[in-house]
mmCIF file of C-alpha atoms and ligand atoms in Angstrom:
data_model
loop_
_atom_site.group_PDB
_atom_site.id
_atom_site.type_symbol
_atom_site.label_atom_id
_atom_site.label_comp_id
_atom_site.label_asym_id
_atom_site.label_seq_id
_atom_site.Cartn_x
_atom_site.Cartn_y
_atom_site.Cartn_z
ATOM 1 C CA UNK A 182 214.476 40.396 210.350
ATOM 2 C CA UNK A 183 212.944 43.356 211.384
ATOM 3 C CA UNK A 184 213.828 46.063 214.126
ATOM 4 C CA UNK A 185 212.327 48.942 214.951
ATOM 5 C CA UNK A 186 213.517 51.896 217.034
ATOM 6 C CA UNK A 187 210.316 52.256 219.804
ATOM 7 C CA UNK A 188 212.335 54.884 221.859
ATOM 8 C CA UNK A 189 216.030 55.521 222.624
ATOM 9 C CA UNK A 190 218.018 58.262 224.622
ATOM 10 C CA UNK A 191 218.085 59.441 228.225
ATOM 11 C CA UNK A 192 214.135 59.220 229.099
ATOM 12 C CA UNK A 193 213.487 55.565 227.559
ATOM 13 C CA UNK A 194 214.955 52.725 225.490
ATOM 14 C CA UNK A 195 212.562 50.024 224.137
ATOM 15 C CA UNK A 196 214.002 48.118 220.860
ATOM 16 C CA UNK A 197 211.029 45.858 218.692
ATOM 17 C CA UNK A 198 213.126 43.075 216.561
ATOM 18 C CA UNK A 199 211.405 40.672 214.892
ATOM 19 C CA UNK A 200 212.532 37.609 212.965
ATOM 20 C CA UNK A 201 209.991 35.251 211.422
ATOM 21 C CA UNK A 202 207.605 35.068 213.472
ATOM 22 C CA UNK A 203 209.824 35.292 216.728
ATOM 23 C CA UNK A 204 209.135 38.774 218.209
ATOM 24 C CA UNK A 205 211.118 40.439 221.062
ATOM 25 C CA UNK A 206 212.318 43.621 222.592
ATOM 26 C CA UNK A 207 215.149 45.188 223.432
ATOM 27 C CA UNK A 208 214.780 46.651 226.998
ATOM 28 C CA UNK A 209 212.101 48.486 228.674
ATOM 29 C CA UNK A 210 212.321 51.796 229.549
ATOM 30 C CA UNK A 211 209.436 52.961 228.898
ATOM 31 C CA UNK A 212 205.925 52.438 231.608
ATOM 32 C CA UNK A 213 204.465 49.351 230.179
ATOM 33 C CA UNK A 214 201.121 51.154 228.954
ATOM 34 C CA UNK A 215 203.593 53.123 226.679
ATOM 35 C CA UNK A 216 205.400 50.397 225.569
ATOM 36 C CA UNK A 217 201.560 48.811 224.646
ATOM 37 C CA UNK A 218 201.000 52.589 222.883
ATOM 38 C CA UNK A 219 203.703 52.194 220.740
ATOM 39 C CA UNK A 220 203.703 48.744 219.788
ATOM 40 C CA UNK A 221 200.250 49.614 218.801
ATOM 41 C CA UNK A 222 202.134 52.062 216.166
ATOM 42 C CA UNK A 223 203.485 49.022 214.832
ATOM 43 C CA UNK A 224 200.829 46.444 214.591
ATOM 44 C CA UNK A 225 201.983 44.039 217.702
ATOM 45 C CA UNK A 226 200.192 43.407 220.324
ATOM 46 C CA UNK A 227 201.646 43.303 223.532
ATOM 47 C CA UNK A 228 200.569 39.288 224.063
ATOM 48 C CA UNK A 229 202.614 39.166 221.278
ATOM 49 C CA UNK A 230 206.297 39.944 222.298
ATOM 50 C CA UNK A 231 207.727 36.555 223.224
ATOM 51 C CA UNK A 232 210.496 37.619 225.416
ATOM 52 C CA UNK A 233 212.455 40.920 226.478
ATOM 53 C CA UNK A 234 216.213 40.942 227.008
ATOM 54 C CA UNK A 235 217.592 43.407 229.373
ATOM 55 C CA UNK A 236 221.194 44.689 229.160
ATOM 56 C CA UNK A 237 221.448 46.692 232.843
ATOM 57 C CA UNK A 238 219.732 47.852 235.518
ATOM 58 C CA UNK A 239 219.134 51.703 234.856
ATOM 59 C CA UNK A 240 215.705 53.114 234.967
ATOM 60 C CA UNK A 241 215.731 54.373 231.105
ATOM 61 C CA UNK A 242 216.021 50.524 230.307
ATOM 62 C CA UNK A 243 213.870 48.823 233.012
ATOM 63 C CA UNK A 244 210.971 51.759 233.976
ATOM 64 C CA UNK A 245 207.984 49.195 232.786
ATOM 65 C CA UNK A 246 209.584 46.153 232.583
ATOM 66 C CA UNK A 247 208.154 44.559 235.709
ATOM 67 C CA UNK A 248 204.794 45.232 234.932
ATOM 68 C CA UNK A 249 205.004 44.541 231.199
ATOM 69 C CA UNK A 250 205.927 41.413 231.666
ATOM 70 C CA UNK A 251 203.698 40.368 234.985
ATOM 71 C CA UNK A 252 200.944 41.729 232.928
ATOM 72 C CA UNK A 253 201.685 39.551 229.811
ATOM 73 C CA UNK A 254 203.362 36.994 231.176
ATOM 74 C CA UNK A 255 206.783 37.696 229.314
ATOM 75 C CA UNK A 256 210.020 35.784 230.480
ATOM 76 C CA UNK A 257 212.666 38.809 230.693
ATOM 77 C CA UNK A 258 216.370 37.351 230.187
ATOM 78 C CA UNK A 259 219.370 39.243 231.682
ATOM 79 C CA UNK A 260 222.684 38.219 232.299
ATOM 80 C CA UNK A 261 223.582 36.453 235.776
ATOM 81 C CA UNK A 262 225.202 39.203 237.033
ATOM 82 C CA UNK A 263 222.576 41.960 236.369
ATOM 83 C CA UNK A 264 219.875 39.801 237.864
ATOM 84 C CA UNK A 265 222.298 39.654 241.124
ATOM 85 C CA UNK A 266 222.268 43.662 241.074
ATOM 86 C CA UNK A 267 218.867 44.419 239.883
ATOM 87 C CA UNK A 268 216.889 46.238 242.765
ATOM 88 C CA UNK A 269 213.074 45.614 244.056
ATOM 89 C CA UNK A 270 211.471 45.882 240.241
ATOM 90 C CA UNK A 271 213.206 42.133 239.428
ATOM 91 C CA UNK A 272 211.302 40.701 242.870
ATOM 92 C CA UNK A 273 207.940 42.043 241.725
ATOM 93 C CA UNK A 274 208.627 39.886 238.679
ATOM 94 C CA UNK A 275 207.493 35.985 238.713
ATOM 95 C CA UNK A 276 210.535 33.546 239.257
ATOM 96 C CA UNK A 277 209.726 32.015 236.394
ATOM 97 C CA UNK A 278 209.550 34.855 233.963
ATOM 98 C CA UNK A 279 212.984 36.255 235.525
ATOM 99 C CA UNK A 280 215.714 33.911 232.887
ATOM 100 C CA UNK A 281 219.202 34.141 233.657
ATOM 101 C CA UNK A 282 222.416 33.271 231.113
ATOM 102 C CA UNK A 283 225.969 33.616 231.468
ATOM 103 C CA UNK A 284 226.831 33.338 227.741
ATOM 104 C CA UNK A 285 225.907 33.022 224.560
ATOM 105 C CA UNK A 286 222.655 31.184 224.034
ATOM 106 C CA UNK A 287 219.735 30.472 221.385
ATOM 107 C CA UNK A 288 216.111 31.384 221.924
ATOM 108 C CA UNK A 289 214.039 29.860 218.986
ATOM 109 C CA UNK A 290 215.165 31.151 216.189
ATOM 110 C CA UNK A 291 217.528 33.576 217.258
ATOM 111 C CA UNK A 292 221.275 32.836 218.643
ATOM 112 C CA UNK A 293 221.986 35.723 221.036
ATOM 113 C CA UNK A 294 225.212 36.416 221.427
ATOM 114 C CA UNK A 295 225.693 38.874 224.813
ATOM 115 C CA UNK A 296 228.921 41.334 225.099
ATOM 116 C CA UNK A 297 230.082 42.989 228.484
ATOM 117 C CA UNK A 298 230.596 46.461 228.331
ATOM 118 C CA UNK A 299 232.112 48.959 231.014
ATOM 119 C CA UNK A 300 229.373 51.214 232.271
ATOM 120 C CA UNK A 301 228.622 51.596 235.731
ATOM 121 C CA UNK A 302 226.789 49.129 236.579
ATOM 122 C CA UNK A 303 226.743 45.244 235.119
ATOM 123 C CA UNK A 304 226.225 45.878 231.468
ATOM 124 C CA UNK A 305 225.635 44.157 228.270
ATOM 125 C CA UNK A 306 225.032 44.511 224.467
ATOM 126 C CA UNK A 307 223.663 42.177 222.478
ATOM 127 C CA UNK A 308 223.637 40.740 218.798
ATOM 128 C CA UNK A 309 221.079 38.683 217.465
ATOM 129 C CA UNK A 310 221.863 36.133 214.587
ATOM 130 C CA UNK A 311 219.810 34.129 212.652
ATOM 131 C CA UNK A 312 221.544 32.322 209.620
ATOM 132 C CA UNK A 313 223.607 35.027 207.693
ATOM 133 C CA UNK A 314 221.772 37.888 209.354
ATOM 134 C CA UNK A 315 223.314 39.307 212.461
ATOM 135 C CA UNK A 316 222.036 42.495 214.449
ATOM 136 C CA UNK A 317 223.907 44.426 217.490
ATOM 137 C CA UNK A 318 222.667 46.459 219.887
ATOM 138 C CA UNK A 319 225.697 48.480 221.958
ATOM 139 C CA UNK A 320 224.486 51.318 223.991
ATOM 140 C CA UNK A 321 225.536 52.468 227.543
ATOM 141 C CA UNK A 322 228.880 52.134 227.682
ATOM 142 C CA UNK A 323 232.572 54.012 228.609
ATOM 143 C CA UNK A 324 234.406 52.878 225.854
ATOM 144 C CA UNK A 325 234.922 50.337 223.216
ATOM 145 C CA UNK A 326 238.010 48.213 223.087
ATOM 146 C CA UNK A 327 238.862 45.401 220.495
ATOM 147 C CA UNK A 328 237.021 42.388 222.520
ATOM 148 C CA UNK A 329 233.616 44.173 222.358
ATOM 149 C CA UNK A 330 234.269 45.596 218.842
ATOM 150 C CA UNK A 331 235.013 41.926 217.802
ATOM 151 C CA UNK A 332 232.242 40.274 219.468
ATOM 152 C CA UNK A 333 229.897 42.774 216.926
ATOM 153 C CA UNK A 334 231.869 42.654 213.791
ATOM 154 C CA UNK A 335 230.231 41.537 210.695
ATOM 155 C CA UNK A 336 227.112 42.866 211.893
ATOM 156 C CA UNK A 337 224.660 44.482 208.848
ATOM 157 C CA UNK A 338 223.126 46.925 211.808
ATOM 158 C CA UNK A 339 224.455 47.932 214.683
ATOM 159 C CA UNK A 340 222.467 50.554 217.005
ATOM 160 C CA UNK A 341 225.243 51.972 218.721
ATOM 161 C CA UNK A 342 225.475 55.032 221.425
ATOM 162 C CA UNK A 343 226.134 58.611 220.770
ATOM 163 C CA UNK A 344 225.501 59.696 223.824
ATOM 164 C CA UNK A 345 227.535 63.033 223.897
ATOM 165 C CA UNK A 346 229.020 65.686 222.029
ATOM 166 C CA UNK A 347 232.102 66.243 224.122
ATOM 167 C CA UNK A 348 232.256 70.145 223.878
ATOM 168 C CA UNK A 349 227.936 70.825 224.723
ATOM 169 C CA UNK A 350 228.556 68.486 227.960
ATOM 170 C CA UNK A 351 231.795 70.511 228.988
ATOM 171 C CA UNK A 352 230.404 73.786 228.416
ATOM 172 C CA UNK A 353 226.896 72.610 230.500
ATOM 173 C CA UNK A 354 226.030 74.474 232.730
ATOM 174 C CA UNK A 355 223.319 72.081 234.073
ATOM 175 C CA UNK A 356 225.785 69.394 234.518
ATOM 176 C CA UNK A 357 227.940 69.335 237.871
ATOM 177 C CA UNK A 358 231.748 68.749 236.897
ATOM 178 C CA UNK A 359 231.542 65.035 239.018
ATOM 179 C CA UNK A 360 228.385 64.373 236.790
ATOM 180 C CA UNK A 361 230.200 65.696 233.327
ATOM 181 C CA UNK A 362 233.792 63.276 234.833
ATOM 182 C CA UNK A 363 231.420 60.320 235.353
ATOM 183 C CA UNK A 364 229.298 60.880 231.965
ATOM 184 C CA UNK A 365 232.996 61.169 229.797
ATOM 185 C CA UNK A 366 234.780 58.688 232.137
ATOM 186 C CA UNK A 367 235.796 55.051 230.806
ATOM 187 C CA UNK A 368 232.373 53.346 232.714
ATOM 188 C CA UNK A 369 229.763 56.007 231.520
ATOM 189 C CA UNK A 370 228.139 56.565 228.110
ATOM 190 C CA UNK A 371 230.201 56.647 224.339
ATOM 191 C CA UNK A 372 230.906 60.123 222.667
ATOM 192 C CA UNK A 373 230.434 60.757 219.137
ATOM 193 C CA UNK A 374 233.885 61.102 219.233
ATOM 194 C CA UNK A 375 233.961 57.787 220.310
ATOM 195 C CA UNK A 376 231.461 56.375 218.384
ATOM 196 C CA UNK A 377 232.506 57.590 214.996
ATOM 197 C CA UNK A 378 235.658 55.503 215.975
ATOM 198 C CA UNK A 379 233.611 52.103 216.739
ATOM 199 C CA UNK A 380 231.857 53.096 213.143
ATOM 200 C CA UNK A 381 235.154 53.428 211.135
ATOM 201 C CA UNK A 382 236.007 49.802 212.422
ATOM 202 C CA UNK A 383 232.279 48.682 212.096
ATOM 203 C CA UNK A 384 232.473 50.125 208.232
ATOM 204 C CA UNK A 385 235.423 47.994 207.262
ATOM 205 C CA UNK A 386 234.117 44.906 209.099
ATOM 206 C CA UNK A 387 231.187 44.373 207.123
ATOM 207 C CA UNK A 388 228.473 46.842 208.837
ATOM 208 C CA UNK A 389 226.336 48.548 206.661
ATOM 209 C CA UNK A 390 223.681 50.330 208.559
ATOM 210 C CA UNK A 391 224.428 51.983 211.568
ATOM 211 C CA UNK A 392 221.330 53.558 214.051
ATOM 212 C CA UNK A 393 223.048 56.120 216.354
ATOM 213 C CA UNK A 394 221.289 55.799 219.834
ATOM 214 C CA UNK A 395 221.178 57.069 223.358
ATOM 215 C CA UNK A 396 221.748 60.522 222.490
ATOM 216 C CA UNK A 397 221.528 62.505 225.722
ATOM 217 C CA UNK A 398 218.935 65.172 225.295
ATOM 218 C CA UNK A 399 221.165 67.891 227.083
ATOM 219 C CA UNK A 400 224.741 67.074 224.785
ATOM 220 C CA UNK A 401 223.818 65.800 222.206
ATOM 221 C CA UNK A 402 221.551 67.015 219.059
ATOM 222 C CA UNK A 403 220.896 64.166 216.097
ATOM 223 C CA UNK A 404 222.071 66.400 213.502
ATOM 224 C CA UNK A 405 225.127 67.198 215.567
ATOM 225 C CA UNK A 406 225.520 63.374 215.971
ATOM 226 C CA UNK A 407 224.896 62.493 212.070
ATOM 227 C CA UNK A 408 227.214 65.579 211.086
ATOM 228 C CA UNK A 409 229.697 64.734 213.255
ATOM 229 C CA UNK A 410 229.981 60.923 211.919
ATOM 230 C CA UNK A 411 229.736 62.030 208.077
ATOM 231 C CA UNK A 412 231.967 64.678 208.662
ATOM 232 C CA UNK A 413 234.862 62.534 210.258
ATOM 233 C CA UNK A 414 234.560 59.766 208.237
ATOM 234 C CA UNK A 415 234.925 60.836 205.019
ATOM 235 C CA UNK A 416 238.651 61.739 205.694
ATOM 236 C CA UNK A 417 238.966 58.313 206.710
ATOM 237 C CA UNK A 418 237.460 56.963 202.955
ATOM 238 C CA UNK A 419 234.249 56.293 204.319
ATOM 239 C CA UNK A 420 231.331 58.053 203.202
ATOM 240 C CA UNK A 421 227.926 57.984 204.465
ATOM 241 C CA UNK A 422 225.241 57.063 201.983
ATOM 242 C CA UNK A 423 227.708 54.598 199.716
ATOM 243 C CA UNK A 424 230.306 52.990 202.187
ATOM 244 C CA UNK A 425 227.624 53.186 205.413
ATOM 245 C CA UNK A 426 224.541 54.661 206.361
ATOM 246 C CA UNK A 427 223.782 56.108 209.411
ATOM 247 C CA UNK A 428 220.640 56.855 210.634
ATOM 248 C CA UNK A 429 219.700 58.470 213.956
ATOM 249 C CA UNK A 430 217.170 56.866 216.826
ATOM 250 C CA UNK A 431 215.115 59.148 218.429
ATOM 251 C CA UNK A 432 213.118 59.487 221.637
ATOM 252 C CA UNK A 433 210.191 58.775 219.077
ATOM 253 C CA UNK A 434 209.277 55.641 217.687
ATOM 254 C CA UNK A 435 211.188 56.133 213.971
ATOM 255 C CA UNK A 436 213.604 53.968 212.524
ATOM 256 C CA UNK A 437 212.741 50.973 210.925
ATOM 257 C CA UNK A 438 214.933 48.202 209.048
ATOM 258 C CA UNK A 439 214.606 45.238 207.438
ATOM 259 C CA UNK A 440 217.081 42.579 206.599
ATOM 260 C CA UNK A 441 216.509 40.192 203.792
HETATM 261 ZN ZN1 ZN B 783 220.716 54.224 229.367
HETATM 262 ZN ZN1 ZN B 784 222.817 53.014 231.796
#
């Protein structure tokens, strides 16, 4: 299994995984010729990507995902309920490329295993599983809480949000206070504070590669994030490097793991 970090944070999310042979992505927040660019980075050709699975209606996820997949033909699967929400860019897609599930389900050789998560608007992460190899992806959300933490455990990579470093998006003076309340709020994005909680459980559960993700280019800073993490984990008996390792996805295509 492969996965690939194509972009990831407040301007565009687009995921590549790959598992023999079976090639997908991970949203698509990028325009579709950008999403072509960077798969071109990478070797695939758009024709290539077999499917796309979406986890919510937000720009940053969906910007090129119409025309991506009108243009190659790519069936786009989303949960029931985001498909009932998602605005005019799910008409301009053909009926038959727009899949709906309500829970867990297998597409060739992956079992996909979809998670609700508070954000706000209909929301979902995902892990993909194939034999003993199991990958989550858990961005855009409030909080976590023990269902959603359990429906990820015993992951070996999890790309999980960092959105926000609680003290930059306080002290922002770009940010108006009902923006900073909705950001921090139980339905908006996960802090690092937040996240290096999810990580502690994720650590002793089995995960052993974590990608931090969605880091919000005003309140957040990927050495802040990484920092932060090693920095409150190692009281906590887990240290980066030999219990976990974190990595950070950035708005550039970047991170790339394989799982044997
Ligand atoms: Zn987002
Ligand atoms: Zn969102």
């Amino acid at each position: 299994m492969r996965i690939i970090n194509l972009a990831s944070g407040s301007d565009g999310n687009v995921t590549y995984l790959e598992n023999e042979g079976v090639k997908v992505l991970v949203d698509a927040g990028l325009s579709a010729s950008e999403i072509t660019n960077r798969l071109a980075i990478i070797g695939v050709k758009p024709t290539e990507i077999d499917a796309i699975f979406l986890t919510h209606d937000h720009i940053d996820h969906t910007k090129g995902i119409d025309v991506f997949s009108n243009k190659y033909n790519t069936p786009v699967f989303a949960h029931e309920k985001v498909w009932n929400s998602f605005d005019y860019k799910a008409r301009r897609m053909s009926a038959t490329n727009r899949k709906a599930f309500a829970d867990e389900f297998t597409y060739k050789n992956l079992d996909i295993k979809p998670v609700e998560i508070p954000h706000d608007v209909d929301c979902f992460g995902f892990s993909f599983i194939n034999n003993d190899k199991k990958v989550s992806i858990l961005t855009d959300l409030g909080h976590t809480n023990d269902r959603i933490l359990g429906s990820i455990a015993n992951s070996q990579l999890v790309y999980l949000e960092a959105n926000y470093d609680k003290k930059l998006l306080m002290e922002s003076v770009r940010y108006p206070l009902s923006l900073k309340r909705r950001i921090d709020g139980p339905n908006g994005h996960l802090s690092n504070s937040a996240s290096c909680d999810a990580i502690d459980f994720l650590a002793r559960t089995g995960t052993r590669q974590i990608v931090l993700s969605h880091l919000s280019k005003e309140n957040n800073r990927p050495e802040l994030a990484y920092s932060f993490m090693c920095d409150n984990l190692s009281p906590r008996g887990i240290k980066e490097g030999e219990d976990i390792k974190i990595d950070v996805a950035s708005t550039k295509p970047g991170v790339f793991f394989r799982l044997r």
